[in-house]
CSV table of C-alpha atoms in Angstrom, one decimal:
chain,number,residue,atom,x,y,z
A,23,MET,CA,-0.2,-0.2,0.3
A,24,VAL,CA,1.3,3.3,-1.1
A,25,ASN,CA,2.2,5.9,1.9
A,26,LEU,CA,-0.7,8.4,2.1
A,27,VAL,CA,0.8,10.6,4.4
A,28,ASP,CA,3.9,11.0,2.0
A,29,SER,CA,1.5,11.1,-1.3
A,30,PRO,CA,-1.0,13.4,-2.6
A,31,LEU,CA,-4.6,12.5,-2.1
A,32,PRO,CA,-6.7,11.5,-5.5
A,33,HIS,CA,-8.5,14.6,-4.9
A,34,GLN,CA,-5.5,16.8,-5.1
A,35,MET,CA,-4.2,15.3,-8.5
A,36,ALA,CA,-4.3,16.2,-12.3
A,37,ALA,CA,-6.9,13.5,-14.1
A,38,GLY,CA,-3.4,12.9,-16.0
A,39,ASP,CA,-1.3,11.9,-12.9
A,40,GLN,CA,-4.0,9.1,-11.8
A,41,ASN,CA,-2.7,5.5,-12.7
A,42,ILE,CA,-4.9,2.9,-11.9
A,43,GLU,CA,-1.9,0.5,-11.7
A,44,GLU,CA,-0.4,2.5,-9.1
A,45,ASP,CA,-1.9,2.0,-5.4
A,46,LEU,CA,-3.5,4.7,-4.8
A,47,PHE,CA,-6.0,3.1,-1.8
A,48,PRO,CA,-5.7,0.4,0.8
A,49,GLU,CA,-7.1,-2.6,-0.3
A,50,HIS,CA,-9.8,-3.2,2.3
A,51,VAL,CA,-11.6,-0.1,0.6
A,52,THR,CA,-12.1,-2.1,-2.6
A,53,LYS,CA,-13.8,-4.8,-0.2
A,54,LEU,CA,-16.4,-2.4,1.0
A,55,SER,CA,-20.0,-3.0,-0.5
A,56,LYS,CA,-21.8,0.1,-2.2
A,57,SER,CA,-23.7,1.1,0.8
A,58,GLN,CA,-20.6,0.8,2.8
A,59,ALA,CA,-18.5,3.2,0.7
A,60,VAL,CA,-21.9,5.9,0.8
A,61,THR,CA,-21.2,5.6,4.6
A,62,VAL,CA,-17.9,6.2,4.2
A,63,ARG,CA,-18.2,9.5,1.8
A,64,ALA,CA,-21.1,10.3,4.7
A,65,ALA,CA,-18.5,10.2,7.1
A,66,LYS,CA,-15.6,12.4,5.3
A,67,LYS,CA,-18.7,14.8,4.9
A,68,LEU,CA,-18.9,15.7,8.4
A,69,GLU,CA,-15.3,15.7,8.8
A,70,GLN,CA,-15.2,18.4,6.1
A,71,GLN,CA,-17.6,20.5,8.7
A,72,VAL,CA,-14.5,20.1,11.2
A,73,VAL,CA,-12.5,21.8,9.0
A,74,GLN,CA,-15.0,24.6,9.3
A,75,ILE,CA,-15.1,24.8,12.8
A,76,GLU,CA,-11.1,24.8,13.6
A,77,MET,CA,-11.1,27.6,11.4
A,78,GLU,CA,-13.6,29.1,13.3
A,79,PHE,CA,-11.9,27.9,16.5
A,80,PHE,CA,-8.8,29.7,15.6
A,81,ALA,CA,-10.2,33.0,14.8
A,82,LYS,CA,-11.6,33.2,18.2
A,83,ILE,CA,-8.2,31.8,20.2
A,84,HIS,CA,-6.9,34.9,17.9
A,85,ALA,CA,-9.5,37.7,19.1
A,86,LEU,CA,-9.1,36.3,22.7
A,87,GLU,CA,-5.1,36.5,22.3
A,88,ALA,CA,-5.4,40.0,21.1
A,89,GLN,CA,-7.6,40.9,24.5
A,90,TYR,CA,-4.9,39.7,26.5
A,91,GLN,CA,-1.7,41.0,24.3
A,92,HIS,CA,-1.2,43.9,26.7
A,93,ARG,CA,-1.2,42.1,29.9
A,94,PHE,CA,2.1,40.3,27.6
A,95,LYS,CA,3.6,43.4,26.4
A,96,ASP,CA,4.0,45.1,30.0
A,97,LEU,CA,5.6,42.5,30.9
A,98,SER,CA,8.0,42.3,27.6
A,99,ASP,CA,8.5,45.9,27.9
A,100,LYS,CA,9.7,45.3,31.9
A,101,ARG,CA,12.1,42.6,30.5
A,102,ALA,CA,13.4,44.7,27.6
A,103,GLN,CA,14.0,47.8,30.6
A,104,LEU,CA,16.1,45.3,32.9
A,105,ILE,CA,18.1,43.7,29.6
A,106,ASN,CA,18.9,47.3,28.2
A,107,GLY,CA,20.1,48.4,32.0
A,108,THR,CA,17.3,51.3,32.3
A,109,LEU,CA,15.8,48.9,35.1
A,110,SER,CA,17.9,47.9,38.1
A,111,VAL,CA,17.5,45.1,40.4
A,112,ASN,CA,19.0,43.5,43.3
A,113,GLU,CA,19.9,40.3,44.0
A,114,ALA,CA,17.3,39.8,46.9
A,115,GLU,CA,14.3,40.4,44.5
A,116,VAL,CA,15.1,37.1,42.6
A,117,SER,CA,16.5,35.2,45.3
A,118,ASP,CA,14.0,32.3,44.5
A,119,VAL,CA,14.7,32.4,40.8
A,120,PRO,CA,18.6,30.3,40.0
A,121,ILE,CA,20.2,31.3,36.8
A,122,ILE,CA,19.5,27.9,35.4
A,123,TYR,CA,16.8,25.7,36.9
A,124,ASN,CA,17.6,22.4,38.4
A,125,LEU,CA,21.3,22.1,37.8
A,126,HIS,CA,23.2,19.8,40.1
A,127,GLU,CA,25.5,21.4,42.6
A,128,LYS,CA,29.1,21.0,40.8
A,129,ALA,CA,27.5,22.6,37.7
A,130,ALA,CA,25.8,25.6,39.7
A,131,GLU,CA,29.2,26.3,41.5
A,132,GLN,CA,31.1,26.2,37.9
A,133,ILE,CA,28.8,28.8,36.8
A,134,PHE,CA,28.7,30.8,40.1
A,135,GLN,CA,32.4,31.1,40.0
A,136,GLY,CA,32.7,32.3,36.6
A,137,LEU,CA,30.4,35.0,37.2
A,138,LYS,CA,32.1,38.6,37.4
A,139,ASP,CA,31.9,41.2,39.8
A,140,ASP,CA,31.7,43.9,37.3
A,141,ASP,CA,28.8,46.4,37.3
A,142,SER,CA,30.5,49.0,34.9
A,143,VAL,CA,28.0,47.5,31.8
A,144,LYS,CA,24.2,47.7,32.3
A,145,GLY,CA,22.2,45.4,31.3
A,146,VAL,CA,22.8,42.4,29.4
A,147,PRO,CA,24.9,43.0,25.8
A,148,ASP,CA,24.1,40.6,23.3
A,149,PHE,CA,21.1,39.5,25.1
A,150,TRP,CA,18.7,38.8,21.7
A,151,LEU,CA,21.9,37.6,19.4
A,152,ASN,CA,22.3,34.8,21.9
A,153,VAL,CA,18.5,34.3,22.0
A,154,LEU,CA,18.5,34.0,18.4
A,155,GLN,CA,21.6,32.1,17.9
A,156,SER,CA,20.3,29.5,20.6
A,157,CYS,CA,17.1,28.7,18.5
A,158,GLU,CA,17.5,26.3,16.1
A,159,ALA,CA,14.8,28.1,13.8
A,160,THR,CA,16.0,31.4,13.8
A,161,ALA,CA,20.3,30.4,14.3
A,162,VAL,CA,20.2,28.9,10.6
A,163,LEU,CA,19.1,32.4,9.2
A,164,ILE,CA,22.4,34.2,10.7
A,165,GLU,CA,25.5,34.5,8.8
A,166,GLU,CA,28.6,35.6,10.1
A,167,SER,CA,27.8,38.9,8.6
A,168,ASP,CA,24.7,39.1,10.4
A,169,VAL,CA,26.4,38.4,14.0
A,170,GLU,CA,28.1,42.4,14.3
A,171,ILE,CA,24.4,43.8,13.3
A,172,LEU,CA,22.2,41.6,15.5
A,173,LYS,CA,24.6,42.6,18.7
A,174,HIS,CA,22.6,46.0,18.1
A,175,LEU,CA,19.3,44.2,18.8
A,176,LYS,CA,17.6,45.9,21.8
A,177,ASN,CA,13.9,44.1,21.7
A,178,VAL,CA,11.7,42.0,19.9
A,179,ASP,CA,8.0,41.9,20.2
A,180,SER,CA,4.9,41.4,18.6
A,181,GLU,CA,1.4,42.6,17.9
A,182,LEU,CA,-1.8,41.0,17.1
A,183,ILE,CA,-4.2,42.7,14.8
A,184,ALA,CA,-7.7,42.3,15.3
A,185,GLU,CA,-9.4,43.1,12.0
A,186,PRO,CA,-8.2,42.2,9.3
A,187,MET,CA,-6.9,39.1,11.2
A,188,GLY,CA,-3.0,39.3,11.3
A,189,ALA,CA,0.4,39.9,13.2
A,190,ILE,CA,3.1,42.8,13.4
A,191,LEU,CA,6.7,41.7,14.4
A,192,ARG,CA,9.0,44.2,15.6
A,193,PHE,CA,13.0,44.0,15.8
A,194,HIS,CA,14.0,47.2,17.9
A,195,PHE,CA,17.6,48.2,17.4
A,196,GLY,CA,20.0,50.9,19.1
A,197,PRO,CA,21.9,53.5,17.0
A,198,ASN,CA,24.4,51.4,14.8
A,199,GLU,CA,27.0,51.9,12.0
A,200,TYR,CA,25.0,49.1,9.9
A,201,PHE,CA,21.6,51.2,8.9
A,202,GLU,CA,19.0,54.2,9.8
A,203,ASN,CA,16.1,52.4,10.7
A,204,THR,CA,15.5,52.1,14.7
A,205,VAL,CA,12.8,49.4,14.1
A,206,LEU,CA,12.4,47.0,11.5
A,207,GLU,CA,8.7,45.6,11.3
A,208,GLN,CA,7.1,42.5,9.1
A,209,LYS,CA,3.2,42.9,8.9
A,210,VAL,CA,1.5,39.6,8.2
A,211,ILE,CA,-2.2,39.7,7.3
A,212,TYR,CA,-3.6,36.2,7.7
A,213,LYS,CA,-6.5,34.6,5.8
A,214,LEU,CA,-8.3,31.4,7.0
A,215,GLY,CA,-8.4,28.3,4.2
A,216,PRO,CA,-8.3,24.9,4.6
A,217,THR,CA,-4.7,23.1,3.5
A,218,ASP,CA,-7.2,20.8,1.5
A,219,ILE,CA,-10.6,20.5,1.9
A,220,PHE,CA,-10.2,17.8,4.5
A,221,MET,CA,-7.3,19.7,6.6
A,222,PHE,CA,-7.0,22.8,8.0
A,223,GLU,CA,-3.3,23.5,9.8
A,224,GLY,CA,-3.4,27.2,10.6
A,225,PRO,CA,-3.8,30.6,8.7
A,226,ASN,CA,-2.2,31.5,5.7
A,227,ALA,CA,-0.6,34.7,4.7
A,228,SER,CA,-2.7,36.9,2.1
A,229,SER,CA,0.0,39.4,2.6
A,230,VAL,CA,3.3,40.7,3.7
A,231,GLU,CA,4.4,44.1,4.4
A,232,ASN,CA,8.1,44.8,5.5
A,233,THR,CA,9.8,47.8,6.3
A,234,PRO,CA,12.3,48.8,3.8
A,235,ILE,CA,15.9,48.7,5.4
A,236,VAL,CA,17.7,52.1,5.2
A,237,TRP,CA,21.4,50.9,4.5
A,238,LYS,CA,24.1,53.1,5.2
A,239,ALA,CA,26.7,53.2,2.7
A,240,GLY,CA,28.6,49.7,2.3
A,241,LYS,CA,27.3,48.4,5.3
A,242,ASN,CA,24.7,46.0,3.7
A,243,PRO,CA,26.0,42.5,4.3
A,244,ARG,CA,24.8,41.8,0.4
A,245,ASP,CA,26.3,44.3,-1.1
A,246,GLY,CA,28.7,44.0,-3.9
A,247,GLY,CA,27.0,41.8,-6.1
A,248,LYS,CA,25.8,39.5,-3.7
A,249,LYS,CA,22.0,40.2,-3.6
A,250,ASN,CA,21.1,36.8,-3.7
A,251,GLN,CA,23.3,36.0,-0.6
A,252,HIS,CA,22.0,34.6,2.5
A,253,SER,CA,21.2,37.1,5.5
A,254,PHE,CA,19.0,37.1,8.6
A,255,PHE,CA,17.8,40.1,7.2
A,256,SER,CA,16.3,38.6,4.0
A,257,ILE,CA,13.3,37.9,5.6
A,258,PHE,CA,12.4,41.6,5.4
A,259,ASP,CA,12.5,41.1,1.7
A,260,GLU,CA,9.6,41.4,-0.8
A,261,LYS,CA,7.7,38.3,-0.3
A,262,LYS,CA,6.1,37.0,-3.6
A,263,GLU,CA,6.3,33.0,-4.1
A,264,GLU,CA,3.9,31.0,-2.0
A,265,ASP,CA,6.6,29.3,-0.4
A,266,ASP,CA,8.1,32.4,1.2
A,267,MET,CA,4.4,33.0,2.5
A,268,GLU,CA,4.3,30.1,4.4
A,269,ASP,CA,7.9,30.5,5.9
A,270,ILE,CA,7.1,33.6,6.9
A,271,CYS,CA,3.6,32.6,8.8
A,272,GLU,CA,5.8,30.0,10.5
A,273,LEU,CA,8.7,32.3,11.7
A,274,MET,CA,5.8,34.6,13.0
A,275,SER,CA,4.5,32.2,15.0
A,276,ILE,CA,7.6,31.0,16.2
A,277,PHE,CA,8.4,34.1,17.9
A,278,ARG,CA,5.1,35.0,19.1
A,279,GLU,CA,4.6,31.7,20.7
A,280,HIS,CA,8.2,30.4,21.6
A,281,ILE,CA,10.9,33.0,21.6
A,282,ILE,CA,9.6,36.3,22.6
A,283,PRO,CA,7.3,34.8,25.9
A,284,HIS,CA,10.5,32.6,26.8
A,285,ALA,CA,13.6,34.5,25.5
A,286,THR,CA,15.8,33.9,28.8
A,287,LEU,CA,14.8,30.5,28.7
A,288,TYR,CA,17.1,30.3,25.3
A,289,PHE,CA,19.5,32.7,26.3
A,290,THR,CA,20.2,30.4,29.2
A,291,GLY,CA,20.0,27.3,26.8
A,292,GLU,CA,17.1,25.5,29.3
A,293,LEU,CA,14.7,25.8,26.4
A,294,ARG,CA,15.7,24.0,23.3
A,295,ASP,CA,14.6,23.2,20.1
A,296,GLU,CA,14.3,19.4,20.5
A,297,ASP,CA,11.7,20.7,23.5
A,298,ILE,CA,9.2,21.8,21.4
A,299,ASP,CA,7.1,20.7,18.4
A,300,PHE,CA,7.4,23.2,15.9
A,301,SER,CA,4.8,21.7,13.5
A,302,ASP,CA,2.0,23.0,16.4
A,303,SER,CA,3.4,26.6,15.6
A,304,GLY,CA,0.3,28.6,14.4
A,305,SER,CA,-1.9,26.8,16.9
A,306,GLU,CA,-3.3,28.0,19.8
A,307,GLY,CA,-0.9,28.0,22.8
A,308,SER,CA,2.7,28.0,23.7
A,309,SER,CA,5.3,25.7,24.7
A,310,GLY,CA,7.7,26.0,28.0
A,311,GLY,CA,10.6,24.4,28.5
A,312,ASP,CA,10.5,23.5,32.4
A,313,ASP,CA,10.8,20.1,31.6
A,314,SER,CA,14.1,20.6,29.6
A,315,GLU,CA,17.2,19.0,30.7
A,316,ASN,CA,20.3,20.7,31.2
A,317,GLU,CA,23.1,20.1,31.0
A,318,VAL,CA,26.8,22.1,31.9
A,319,MET,CA,29.7,21.0,30.3
A,320,GLU,CA,32.4,20.1,32.7
A,321,GLU,CA,36.1,19.7,32.6
């Protein structure tokens, strides 16, 4: 029997592509009676209605998230103040929170002994660069030429748009020698539609709007005849192909559901990609990293 998971369904194939000699269906289907086949078709028709309910459910969840987003943003803004050194904190205020959870005593001592007693630098330099490099989904986008630029990334946040349904991803940069922008935005407007008539796997992008990057002279990592060279900042290129739109939808979901709410866990290495099923990104909810096993390399 052919693997139906990896093969197109008959209704997805052009008439000329279907070869009756190929095993497009399990053998037990051919053993049904005519009335049993009608019953299966009736059950399938019910499952088509499931897709409609799933789309309605997603729209409701999106609207509910939009109502709560100001509470998440308050915490995200305060975290940004801490990371960028504009809000101070003393050790007594975080006495119940270790730098890394569930470390055995020797590993914890190793980290503690490595900490420097230096208050000359405020905040946590290169925080977001380290976060993005610690998440495989974003690390693969970062080239060596992007690293120095991303050291100027001060915060990443997002905003849901209730109507039309969509989301905005914002990258906040400090003054730098590479481009004039202080904020780079990516705005995605969603359309709800089934992946095929029997499946809904999340929203599709109907449009993507990106902030044009105003590069300073000679600072674009893809200058010098390298326009096709890969770069993290390629995500801000104009998107026309359907595959590009799907990738942007997935990346938006990864940022919104995983990276932004749990950035410190990526920074400390407590949350790793194997702890997360990114295939669920784009649906409601987010994943934490409380159950990840953490190891520190020992000499």
